[in-house]
CSV table of C-alpha atoms in Angstrom, one decimal:
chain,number,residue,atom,x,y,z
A,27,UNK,CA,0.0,0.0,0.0
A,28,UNK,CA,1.6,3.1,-0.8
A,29,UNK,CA,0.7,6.0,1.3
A,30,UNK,CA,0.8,9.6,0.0
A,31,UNK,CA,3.3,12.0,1.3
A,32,UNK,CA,1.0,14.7,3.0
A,33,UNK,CA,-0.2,15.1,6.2
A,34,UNK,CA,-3.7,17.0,6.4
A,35,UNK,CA,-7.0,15.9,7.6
A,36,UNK,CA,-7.9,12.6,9.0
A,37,UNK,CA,-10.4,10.5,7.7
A,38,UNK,CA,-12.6,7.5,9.2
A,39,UNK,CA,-14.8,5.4,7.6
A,40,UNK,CA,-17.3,3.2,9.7
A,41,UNK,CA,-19.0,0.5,7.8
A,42,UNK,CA,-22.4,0.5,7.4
A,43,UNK,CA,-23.9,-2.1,5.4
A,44,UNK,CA,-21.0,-4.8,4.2
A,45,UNK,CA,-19.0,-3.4,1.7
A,46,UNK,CA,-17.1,-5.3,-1.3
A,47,UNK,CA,-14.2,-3.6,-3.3
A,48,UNK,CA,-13.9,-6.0,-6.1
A,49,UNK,CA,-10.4,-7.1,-6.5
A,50,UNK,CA,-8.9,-9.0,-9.6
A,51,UNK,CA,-9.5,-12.5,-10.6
A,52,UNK,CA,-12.2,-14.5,-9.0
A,53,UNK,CA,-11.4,-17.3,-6.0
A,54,UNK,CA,-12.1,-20.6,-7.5
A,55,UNK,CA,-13.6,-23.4,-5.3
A,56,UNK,CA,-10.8,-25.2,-5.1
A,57,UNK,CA,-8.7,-22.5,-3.7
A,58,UNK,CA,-10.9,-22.5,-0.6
A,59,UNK,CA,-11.9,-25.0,1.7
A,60,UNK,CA,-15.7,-25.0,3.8
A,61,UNK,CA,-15.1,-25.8,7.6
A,62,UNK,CA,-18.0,-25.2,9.6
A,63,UNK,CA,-19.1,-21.5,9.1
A,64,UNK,CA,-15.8,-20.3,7.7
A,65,UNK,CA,-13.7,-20.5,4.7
A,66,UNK,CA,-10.1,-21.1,5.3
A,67,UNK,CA,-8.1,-20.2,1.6
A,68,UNK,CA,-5.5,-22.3,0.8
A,69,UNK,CA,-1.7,-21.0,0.7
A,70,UNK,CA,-0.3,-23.0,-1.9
A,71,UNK,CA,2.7,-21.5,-1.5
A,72,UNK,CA,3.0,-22.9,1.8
A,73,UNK,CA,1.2,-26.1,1.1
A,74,UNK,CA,3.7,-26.7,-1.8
A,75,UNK,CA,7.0,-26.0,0.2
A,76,UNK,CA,5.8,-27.9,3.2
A,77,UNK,CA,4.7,-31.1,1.2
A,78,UNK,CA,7.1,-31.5,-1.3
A,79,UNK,CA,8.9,-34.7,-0.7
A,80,UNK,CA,5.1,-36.2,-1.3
A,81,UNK,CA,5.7,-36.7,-4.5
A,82,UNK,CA,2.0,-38.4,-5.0
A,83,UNK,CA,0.7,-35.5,-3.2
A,84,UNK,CA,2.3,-33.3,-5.8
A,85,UNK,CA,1.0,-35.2,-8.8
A,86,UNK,CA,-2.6,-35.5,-7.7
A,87,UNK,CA,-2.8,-31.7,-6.8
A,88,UNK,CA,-1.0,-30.9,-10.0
A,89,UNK,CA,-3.6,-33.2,-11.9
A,90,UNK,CA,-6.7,-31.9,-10.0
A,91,UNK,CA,-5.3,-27.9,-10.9
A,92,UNK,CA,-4.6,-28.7,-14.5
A,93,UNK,CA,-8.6,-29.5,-15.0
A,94,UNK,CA,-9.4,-26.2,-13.9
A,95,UNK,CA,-10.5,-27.2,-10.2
A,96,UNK,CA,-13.4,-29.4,-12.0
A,97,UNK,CA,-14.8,-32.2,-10.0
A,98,UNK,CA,-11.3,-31.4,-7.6
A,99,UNK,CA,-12.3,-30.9,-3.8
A,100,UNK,CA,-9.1,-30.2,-2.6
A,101,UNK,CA,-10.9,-31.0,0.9
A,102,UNK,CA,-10.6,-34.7,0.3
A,103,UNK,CA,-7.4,-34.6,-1.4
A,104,UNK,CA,-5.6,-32.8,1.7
A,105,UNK,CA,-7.5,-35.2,3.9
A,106,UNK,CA,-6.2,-38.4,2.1
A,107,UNK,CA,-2.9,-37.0,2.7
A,108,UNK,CA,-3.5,-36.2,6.3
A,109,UNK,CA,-2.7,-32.4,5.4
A,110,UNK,CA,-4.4,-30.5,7.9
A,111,UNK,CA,-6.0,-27.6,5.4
A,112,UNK,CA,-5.9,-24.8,8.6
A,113,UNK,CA,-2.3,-24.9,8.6
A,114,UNK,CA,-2.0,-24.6,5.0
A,115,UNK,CA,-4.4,-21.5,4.7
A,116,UNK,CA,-3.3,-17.6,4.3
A,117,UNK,CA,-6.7,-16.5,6.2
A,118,UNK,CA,-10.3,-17.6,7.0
A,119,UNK,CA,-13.6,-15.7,6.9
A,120,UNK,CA,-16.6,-16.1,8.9
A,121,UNK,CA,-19.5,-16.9,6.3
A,122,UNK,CA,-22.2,-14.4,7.6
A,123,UNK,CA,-25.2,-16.3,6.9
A,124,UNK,CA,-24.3,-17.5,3.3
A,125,UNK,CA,-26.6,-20.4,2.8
A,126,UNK,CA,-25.5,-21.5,-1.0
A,127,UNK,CA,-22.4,-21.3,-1.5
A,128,UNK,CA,-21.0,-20.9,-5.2
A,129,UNK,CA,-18.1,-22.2,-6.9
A,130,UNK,CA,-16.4,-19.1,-6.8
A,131,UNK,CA,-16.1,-16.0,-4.4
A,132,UNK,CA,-15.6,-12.2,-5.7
A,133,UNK,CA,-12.1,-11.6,-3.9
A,134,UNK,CA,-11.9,-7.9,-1.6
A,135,UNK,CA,-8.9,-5.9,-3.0
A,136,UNK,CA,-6.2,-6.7,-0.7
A,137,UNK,CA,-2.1,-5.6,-0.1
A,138,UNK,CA,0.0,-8.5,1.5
A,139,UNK,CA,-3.4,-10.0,2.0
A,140,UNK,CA,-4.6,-7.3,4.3
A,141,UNK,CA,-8.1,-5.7,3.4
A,142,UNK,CA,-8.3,-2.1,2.9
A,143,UNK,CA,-10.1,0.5,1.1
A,144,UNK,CA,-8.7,2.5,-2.5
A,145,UNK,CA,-8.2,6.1,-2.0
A,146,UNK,CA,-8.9,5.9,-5.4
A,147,UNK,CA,-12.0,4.0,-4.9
A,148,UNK,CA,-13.4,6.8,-2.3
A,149,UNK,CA,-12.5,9.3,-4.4
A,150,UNK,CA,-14.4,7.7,-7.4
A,151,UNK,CA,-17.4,7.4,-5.0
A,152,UNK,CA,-17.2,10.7,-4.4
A,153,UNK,CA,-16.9,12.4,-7.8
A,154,UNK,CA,-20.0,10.1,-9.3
A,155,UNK,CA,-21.9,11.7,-5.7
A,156,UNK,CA,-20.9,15.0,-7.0
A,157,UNK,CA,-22.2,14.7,-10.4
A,158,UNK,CA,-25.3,13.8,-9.2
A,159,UNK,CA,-25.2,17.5,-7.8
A,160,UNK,CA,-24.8,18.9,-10.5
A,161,UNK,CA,-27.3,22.0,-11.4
A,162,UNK,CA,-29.8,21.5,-14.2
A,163,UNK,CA,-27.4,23.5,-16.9
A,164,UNK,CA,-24.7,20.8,-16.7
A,165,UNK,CA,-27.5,17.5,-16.4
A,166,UNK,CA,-28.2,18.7,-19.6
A,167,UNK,CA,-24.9,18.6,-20.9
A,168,UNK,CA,-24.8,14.8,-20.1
A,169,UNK,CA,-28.6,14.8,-22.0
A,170,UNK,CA,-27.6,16.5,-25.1
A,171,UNK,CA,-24.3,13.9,-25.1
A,172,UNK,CA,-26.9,10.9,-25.0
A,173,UNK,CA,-28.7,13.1,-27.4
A,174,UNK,CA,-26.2,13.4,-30.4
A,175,UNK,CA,-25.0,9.6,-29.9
A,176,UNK,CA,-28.4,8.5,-30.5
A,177,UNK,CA,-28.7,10.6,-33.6
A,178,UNK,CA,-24.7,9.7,-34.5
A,179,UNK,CA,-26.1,5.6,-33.8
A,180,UNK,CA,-29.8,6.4,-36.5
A,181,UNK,CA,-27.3,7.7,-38.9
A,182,UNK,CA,-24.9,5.3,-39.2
A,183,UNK,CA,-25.4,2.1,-41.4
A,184,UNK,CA,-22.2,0.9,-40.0
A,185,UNK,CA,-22.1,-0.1,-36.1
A,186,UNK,CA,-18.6,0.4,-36.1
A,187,UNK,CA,-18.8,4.2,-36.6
A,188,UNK,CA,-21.7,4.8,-34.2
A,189,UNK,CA,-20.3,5.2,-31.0
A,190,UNK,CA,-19.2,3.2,-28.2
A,191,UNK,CA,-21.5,3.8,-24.8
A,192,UNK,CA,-19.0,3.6,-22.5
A,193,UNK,CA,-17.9,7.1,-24.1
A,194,UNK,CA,-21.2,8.8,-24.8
A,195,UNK,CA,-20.4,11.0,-21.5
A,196,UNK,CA,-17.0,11.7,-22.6
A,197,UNK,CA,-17.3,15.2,-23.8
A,198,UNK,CA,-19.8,16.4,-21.3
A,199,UNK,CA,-17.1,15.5,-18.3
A,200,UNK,CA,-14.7,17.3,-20.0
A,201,UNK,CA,-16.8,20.4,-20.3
A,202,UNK,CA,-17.8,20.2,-16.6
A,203,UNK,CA,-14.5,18.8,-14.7
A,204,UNK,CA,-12.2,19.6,-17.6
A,205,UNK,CA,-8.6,17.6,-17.9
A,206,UNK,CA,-6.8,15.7,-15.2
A,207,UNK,CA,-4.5,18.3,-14.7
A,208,UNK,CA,-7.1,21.2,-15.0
A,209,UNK,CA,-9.6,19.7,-13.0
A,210,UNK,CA,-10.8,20.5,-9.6
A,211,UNK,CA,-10.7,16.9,-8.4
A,212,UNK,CA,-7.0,17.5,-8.4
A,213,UNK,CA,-7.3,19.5,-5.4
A,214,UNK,CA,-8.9,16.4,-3.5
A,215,UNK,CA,-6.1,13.8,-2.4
A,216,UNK,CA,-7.4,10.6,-0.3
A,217,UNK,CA,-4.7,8.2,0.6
A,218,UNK,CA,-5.7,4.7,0.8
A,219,UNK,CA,-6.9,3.5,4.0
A,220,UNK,CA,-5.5,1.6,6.6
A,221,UNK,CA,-5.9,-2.6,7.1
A,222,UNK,CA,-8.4,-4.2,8.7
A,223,UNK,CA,-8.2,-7.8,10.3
A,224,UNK,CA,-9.6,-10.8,8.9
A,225,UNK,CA,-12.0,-10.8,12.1
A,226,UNK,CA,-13.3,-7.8,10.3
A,227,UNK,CA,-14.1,-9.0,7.1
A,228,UNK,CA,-16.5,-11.5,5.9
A,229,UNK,CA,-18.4,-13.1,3.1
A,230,UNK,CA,-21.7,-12.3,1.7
A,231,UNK,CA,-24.3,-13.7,-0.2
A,232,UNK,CA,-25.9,-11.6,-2.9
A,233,UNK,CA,-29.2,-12.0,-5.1
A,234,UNK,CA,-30.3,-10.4,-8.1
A,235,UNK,CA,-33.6,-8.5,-7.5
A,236,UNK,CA,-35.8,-8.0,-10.8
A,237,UNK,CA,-39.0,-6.7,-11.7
A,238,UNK,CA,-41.2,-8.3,-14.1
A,239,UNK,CA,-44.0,-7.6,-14.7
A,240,UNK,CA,-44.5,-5.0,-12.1
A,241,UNK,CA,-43.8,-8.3,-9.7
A,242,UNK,CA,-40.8,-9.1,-7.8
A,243,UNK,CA,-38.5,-11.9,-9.2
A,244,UNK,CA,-34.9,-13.4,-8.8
A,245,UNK,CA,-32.5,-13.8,-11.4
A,246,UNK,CA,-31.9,-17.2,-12.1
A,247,UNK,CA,-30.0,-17.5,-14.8
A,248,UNK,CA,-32.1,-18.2,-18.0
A,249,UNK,CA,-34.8,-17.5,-15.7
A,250,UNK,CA,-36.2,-15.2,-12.8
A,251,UNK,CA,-37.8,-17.0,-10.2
A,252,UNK,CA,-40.6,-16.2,-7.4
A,253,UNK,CA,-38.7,-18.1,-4.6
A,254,UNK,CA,-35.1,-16.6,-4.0
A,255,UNK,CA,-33.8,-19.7,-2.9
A,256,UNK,CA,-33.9,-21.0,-6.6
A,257,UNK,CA,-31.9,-18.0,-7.7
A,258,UNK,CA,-28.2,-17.5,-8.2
A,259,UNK,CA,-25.7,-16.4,-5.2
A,260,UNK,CA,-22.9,-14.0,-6.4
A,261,UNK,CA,-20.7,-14.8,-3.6
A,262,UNK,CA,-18.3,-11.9,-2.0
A,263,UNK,CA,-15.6,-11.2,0.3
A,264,UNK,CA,-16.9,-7.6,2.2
A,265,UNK,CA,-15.7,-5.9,4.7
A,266,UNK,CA,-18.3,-6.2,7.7
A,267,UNK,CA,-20.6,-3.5,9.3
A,268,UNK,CA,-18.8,-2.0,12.3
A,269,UNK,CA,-15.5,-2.1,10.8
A,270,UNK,CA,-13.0,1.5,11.1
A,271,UNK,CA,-10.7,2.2,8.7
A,272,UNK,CA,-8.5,5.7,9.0
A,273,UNK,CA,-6.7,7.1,6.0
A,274,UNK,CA,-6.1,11.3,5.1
A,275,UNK,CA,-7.6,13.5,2.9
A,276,UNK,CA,-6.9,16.9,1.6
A,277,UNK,CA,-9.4,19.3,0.3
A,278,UNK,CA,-8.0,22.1,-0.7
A,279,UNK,CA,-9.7,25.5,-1.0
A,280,UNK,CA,-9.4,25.5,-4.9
A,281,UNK,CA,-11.5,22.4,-5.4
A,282,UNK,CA,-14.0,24.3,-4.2
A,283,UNK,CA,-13.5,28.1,-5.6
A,284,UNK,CA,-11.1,27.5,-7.8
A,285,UNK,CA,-8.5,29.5,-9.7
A,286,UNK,CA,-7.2,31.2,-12.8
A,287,UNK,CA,-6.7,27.2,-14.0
A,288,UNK,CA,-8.8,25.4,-12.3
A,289,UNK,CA,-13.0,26.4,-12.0
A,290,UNK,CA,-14.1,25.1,-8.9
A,291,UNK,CA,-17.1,22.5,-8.4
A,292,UNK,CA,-18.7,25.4,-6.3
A,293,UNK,CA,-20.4,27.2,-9.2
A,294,UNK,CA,-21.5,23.7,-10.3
A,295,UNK,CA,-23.3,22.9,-7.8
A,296,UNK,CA,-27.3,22.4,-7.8
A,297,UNK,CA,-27.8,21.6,-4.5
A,298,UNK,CA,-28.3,23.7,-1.0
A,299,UNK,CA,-24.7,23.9,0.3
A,300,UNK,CA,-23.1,26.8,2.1
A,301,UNK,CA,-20.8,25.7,4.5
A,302,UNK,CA,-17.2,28.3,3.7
A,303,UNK,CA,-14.7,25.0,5.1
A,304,UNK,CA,-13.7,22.7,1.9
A,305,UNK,CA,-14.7,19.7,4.1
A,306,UNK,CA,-17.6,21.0,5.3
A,307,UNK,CA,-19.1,22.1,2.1
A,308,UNK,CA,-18.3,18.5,0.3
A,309,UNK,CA,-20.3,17.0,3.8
A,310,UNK,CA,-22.9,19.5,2.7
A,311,UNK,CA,-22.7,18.5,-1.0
A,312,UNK,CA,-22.8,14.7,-0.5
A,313,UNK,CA,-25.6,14.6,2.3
A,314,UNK,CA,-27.7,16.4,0.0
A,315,UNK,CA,-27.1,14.0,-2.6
A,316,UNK,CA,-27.2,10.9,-0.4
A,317,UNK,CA,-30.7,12.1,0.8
A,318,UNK,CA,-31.9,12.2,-2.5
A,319,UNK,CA,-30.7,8.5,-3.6
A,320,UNK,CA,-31.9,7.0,-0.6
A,321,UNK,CA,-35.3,9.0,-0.4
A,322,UNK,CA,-35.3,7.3,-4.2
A,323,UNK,CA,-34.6,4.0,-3.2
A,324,UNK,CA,-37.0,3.9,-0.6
A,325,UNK,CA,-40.2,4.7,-3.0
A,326,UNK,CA,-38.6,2.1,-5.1
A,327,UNK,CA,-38.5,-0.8,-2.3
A,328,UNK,CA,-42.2,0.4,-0.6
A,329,UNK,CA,-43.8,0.3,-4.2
A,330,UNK,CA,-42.6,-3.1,-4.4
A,331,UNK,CA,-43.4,-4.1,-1.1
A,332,UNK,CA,-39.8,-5.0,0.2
A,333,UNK,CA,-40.2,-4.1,3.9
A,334,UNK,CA,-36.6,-5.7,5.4
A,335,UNK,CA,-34.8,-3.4,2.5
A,336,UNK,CA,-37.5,-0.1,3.4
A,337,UNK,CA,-36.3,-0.2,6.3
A,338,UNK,CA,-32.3,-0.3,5.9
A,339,UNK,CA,-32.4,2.5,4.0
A,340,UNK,CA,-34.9,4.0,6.5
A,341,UNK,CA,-31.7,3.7,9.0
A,342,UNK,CA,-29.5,5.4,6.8
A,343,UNK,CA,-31.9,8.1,6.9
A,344,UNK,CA,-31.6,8.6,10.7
A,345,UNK,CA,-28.1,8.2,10.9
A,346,UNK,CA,-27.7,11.2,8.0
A,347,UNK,CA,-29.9,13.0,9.8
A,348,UNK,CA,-28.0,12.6,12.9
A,349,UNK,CA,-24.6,14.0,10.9
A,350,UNK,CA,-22.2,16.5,12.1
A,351,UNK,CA,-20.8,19.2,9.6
A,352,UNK,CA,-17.5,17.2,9.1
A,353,UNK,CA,-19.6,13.5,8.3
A,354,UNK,CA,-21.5,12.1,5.0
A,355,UNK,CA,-22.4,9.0,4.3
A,356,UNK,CA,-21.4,7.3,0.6
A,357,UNK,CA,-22.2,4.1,-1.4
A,358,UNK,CA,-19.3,2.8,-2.5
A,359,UNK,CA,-18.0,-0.4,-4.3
A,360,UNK,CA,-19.3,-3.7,-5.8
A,361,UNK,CA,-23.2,-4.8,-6.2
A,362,UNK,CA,-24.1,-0.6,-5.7
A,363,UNK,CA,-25.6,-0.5,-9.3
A,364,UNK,CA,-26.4,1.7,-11.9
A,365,UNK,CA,-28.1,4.7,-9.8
A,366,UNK,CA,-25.1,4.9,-7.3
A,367,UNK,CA,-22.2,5.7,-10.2
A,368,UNK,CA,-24.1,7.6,-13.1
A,369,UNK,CA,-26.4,10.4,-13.4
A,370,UNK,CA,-29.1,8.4,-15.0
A,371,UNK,CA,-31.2,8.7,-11.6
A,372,UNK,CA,-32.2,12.0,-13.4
A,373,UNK,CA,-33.1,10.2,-16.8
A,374,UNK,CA,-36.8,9.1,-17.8
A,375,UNK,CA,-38.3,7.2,-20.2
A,376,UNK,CA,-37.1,9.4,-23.4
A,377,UNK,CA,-33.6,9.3,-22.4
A,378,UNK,CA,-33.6,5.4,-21.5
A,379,UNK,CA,-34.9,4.5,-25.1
A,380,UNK,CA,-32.1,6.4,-26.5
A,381,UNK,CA,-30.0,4.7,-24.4
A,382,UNK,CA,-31.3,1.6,-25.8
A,383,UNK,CA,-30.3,2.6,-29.1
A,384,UNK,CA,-27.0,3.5,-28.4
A,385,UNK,CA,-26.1,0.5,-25.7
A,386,UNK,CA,-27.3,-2.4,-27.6
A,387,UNK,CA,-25.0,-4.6,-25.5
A,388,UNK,CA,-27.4,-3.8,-22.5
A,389,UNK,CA,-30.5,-4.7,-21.2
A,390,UNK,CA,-32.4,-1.3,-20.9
A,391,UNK,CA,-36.1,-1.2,-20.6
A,392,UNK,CA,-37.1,2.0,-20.8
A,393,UNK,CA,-40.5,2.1,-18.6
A,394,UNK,CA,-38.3,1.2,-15.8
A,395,UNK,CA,-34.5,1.4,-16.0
A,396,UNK,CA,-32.8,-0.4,-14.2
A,397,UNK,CA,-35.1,-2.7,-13.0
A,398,UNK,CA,-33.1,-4.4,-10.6
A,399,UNK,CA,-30.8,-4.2,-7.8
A,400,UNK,CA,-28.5,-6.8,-5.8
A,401,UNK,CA,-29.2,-7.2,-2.3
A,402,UNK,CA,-27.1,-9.1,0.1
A,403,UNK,CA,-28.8,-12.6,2.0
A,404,UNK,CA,-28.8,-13.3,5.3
A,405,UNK,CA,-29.5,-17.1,6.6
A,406,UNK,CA,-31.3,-17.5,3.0
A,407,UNK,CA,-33.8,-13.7,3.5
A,408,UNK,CA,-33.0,-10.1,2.1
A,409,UNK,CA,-31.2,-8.5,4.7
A,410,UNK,CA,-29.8,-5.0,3.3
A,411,UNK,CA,-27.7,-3.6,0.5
A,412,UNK,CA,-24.0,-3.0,-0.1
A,413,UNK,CA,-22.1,-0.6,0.1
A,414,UNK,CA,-23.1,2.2,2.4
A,415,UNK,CA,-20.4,3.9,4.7
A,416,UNK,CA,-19.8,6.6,7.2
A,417,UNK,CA,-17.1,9.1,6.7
A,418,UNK,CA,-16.1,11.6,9.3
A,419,UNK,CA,-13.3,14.0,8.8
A,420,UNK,CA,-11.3,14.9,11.5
């Protein structure tokens, strides 16, 4: 982890609802091995070193990896070999209330195997929070973007000159944040947090909530199915609610006036914030903005009668209302969909069929876009969504 060299402001982050920041390259099952309720993941460094002069050992695991981990339970292999699997394992983590498991767990970013939050992944939070506070003169900028790709996809024969949707915001985020070096997020440095324990990580069981039909569903594959126990489990590594991480932060006073370079996200701002301190206008910024989302959320979950998940977010509504001036609360990370990292919570129905046109790759129904969310399980019932987090700056 490599901290950055200035000392400023102190930030903590206290875990809300579990939160997952995706790391590289999925867990296979036969890198982990089921004992009880935890999951102990094999070292094969160590297991390899420690076991060499079996040289039957070393063949059979060799032969069992080669296949891909298919039909290999590495369980019964290290048992036939009297290997006791807890001495060969890097960590374990509790499984909290994961009642399918998968063949494969979504790994937590890690250094040396510790857990710990991105700077870079705060700050990301951050900026989509931000553009979601933008005023109504720079929405539109993002609209008329969406606007010109559509016509740029009805006149083009040729897909491969219409244009590609993970850019259609491109020139609109210039206009409004401008380049990397002339933009106020330069002004706003987060270092990466501190570790957290093992004991303070877990993993999670997550579900695929669709509407169809105006009904509640689960994604299931080729199908989407009334009972969630039928549905498929995206299994995760998360940090778990509770959990304190510490890092620093440094808002200067430019990111928020700016200068002869730089314009400042002050004059861009939509929302009621009027706090003179950087940190304190950004708290005002993002609780304004986090209000919003979760006001939106909750209309979504109470029209379709999910009480348990009504009342999470109902929770996150006390505790932002119980914020000091130096405190916001953020969705950050994996499973936090759509809503959380775009500014298509201010899109309707016209916008979402041009999106259609122009993202053929996706799924987009315009009456009601998107139509579902991923919530995390808990002893086989919805329990609450990811993501959500605390930040206080000290």
């Amino acid at each position: 982890m490599a901290h950055e060299p200035f000392e400023s402001r102190t930030y903590e982050i206290e875990v809300l609802t579990p939160t997952i920041i995706g790391g590289q390259d999925k867990i296979q099952s036969f890198e982990f091995v089921k004992d009880g309720d935890y999951l102990y993941f094999i070292n094969f460094d160590r297991l390899l070193e420690e076991n060499l002069f079996k040289e039957s050992f070393i063949d059979e695991l060799s032969r069992g990896l080669s296949t891909g981990g298919r039909d290999f339970n590495i369980k019964d292999v290290l048992a036939r070999y009297n290997i006791d699997f807890k001495n060969s394992s890097k960590y374990k983590l509790k499984l909290e209330g994961v009642k399918r498991l998968s063949k494969e767990v979504v790994p937590f970013v890690k250094s040396a195997g510790r857990f710990y939050i991105p700077g870079s992944s705060l700050k990301g939070a951050i900026r989509s929070f931000v553009t979601k506070a933008l005023n109504r003169n720079f929405i539109q900028l993002y609209e008329n973007d969406l606007s010109s790709a559509y016509q740029k996809t009805l006149n083009s024969a040729d897909r491969r000159n219409s244009v590609d949707p993970k850019y259609v915001s491109k020139d609109a985020e210039e206009k409004i944040f401008a380049t990397p070096y002339e933009s106020p997020f330069k002004h706003l440095k987060i270092s990466d947090s501190d570790f957290v324990s093992s004991e303070n990580a877990g993993v999670y069981e997550i579900k695929v909530m669709n509407i169809c039909g105006g009904q509640v569903k689960w994604f299931a594959g080729r199908s989407n199915e009334d009972d969630p126990d039928r549905a498929v489990s995206i299994i995760a590594e998360g940090i778990k609610p509770g959990a304190k991480l510490i890092g620093s932060i440094k808002i200067e006073k430019d990111f928020v006036e700016g200068n002869q370079v730089v314009r400042g996200i002050k004059e861009k701002i939509g929302v009621n914030a009027t706090a003179t301190s950087p940190t304190e206008f950004l708290a005002d910024v993002l609780k304004a903005v986090s209000k919003d989302y979760i006001q939106r959320e909750i209309n979504f979950y109470t029209r379709y009668k999910q009480a348990q998940i009504v009342s999470e977010y109902q929770k996150l509504l006390n505790v932002l209302n119980s914020l000091d001036k130096n405190q916001f609360l953020i969705q950050i990370g994996f499973s936090t969909g759509y809503l959380s990292k775009t500014v298509g919570i201010f899109f309707n129905k016209n916008h979402f069929e041009k999106l259609a046109k122009v993202d053929r790759q996706s799924k987009i129904y315009p009456e009601l876009f998107p139509k579902t969310r991923r919530l995390v399980f808990k002893n086989g019932q919805v329990w609450t969504v990811p993501g959500w987090i605390k930040v206080t700056i000290k």
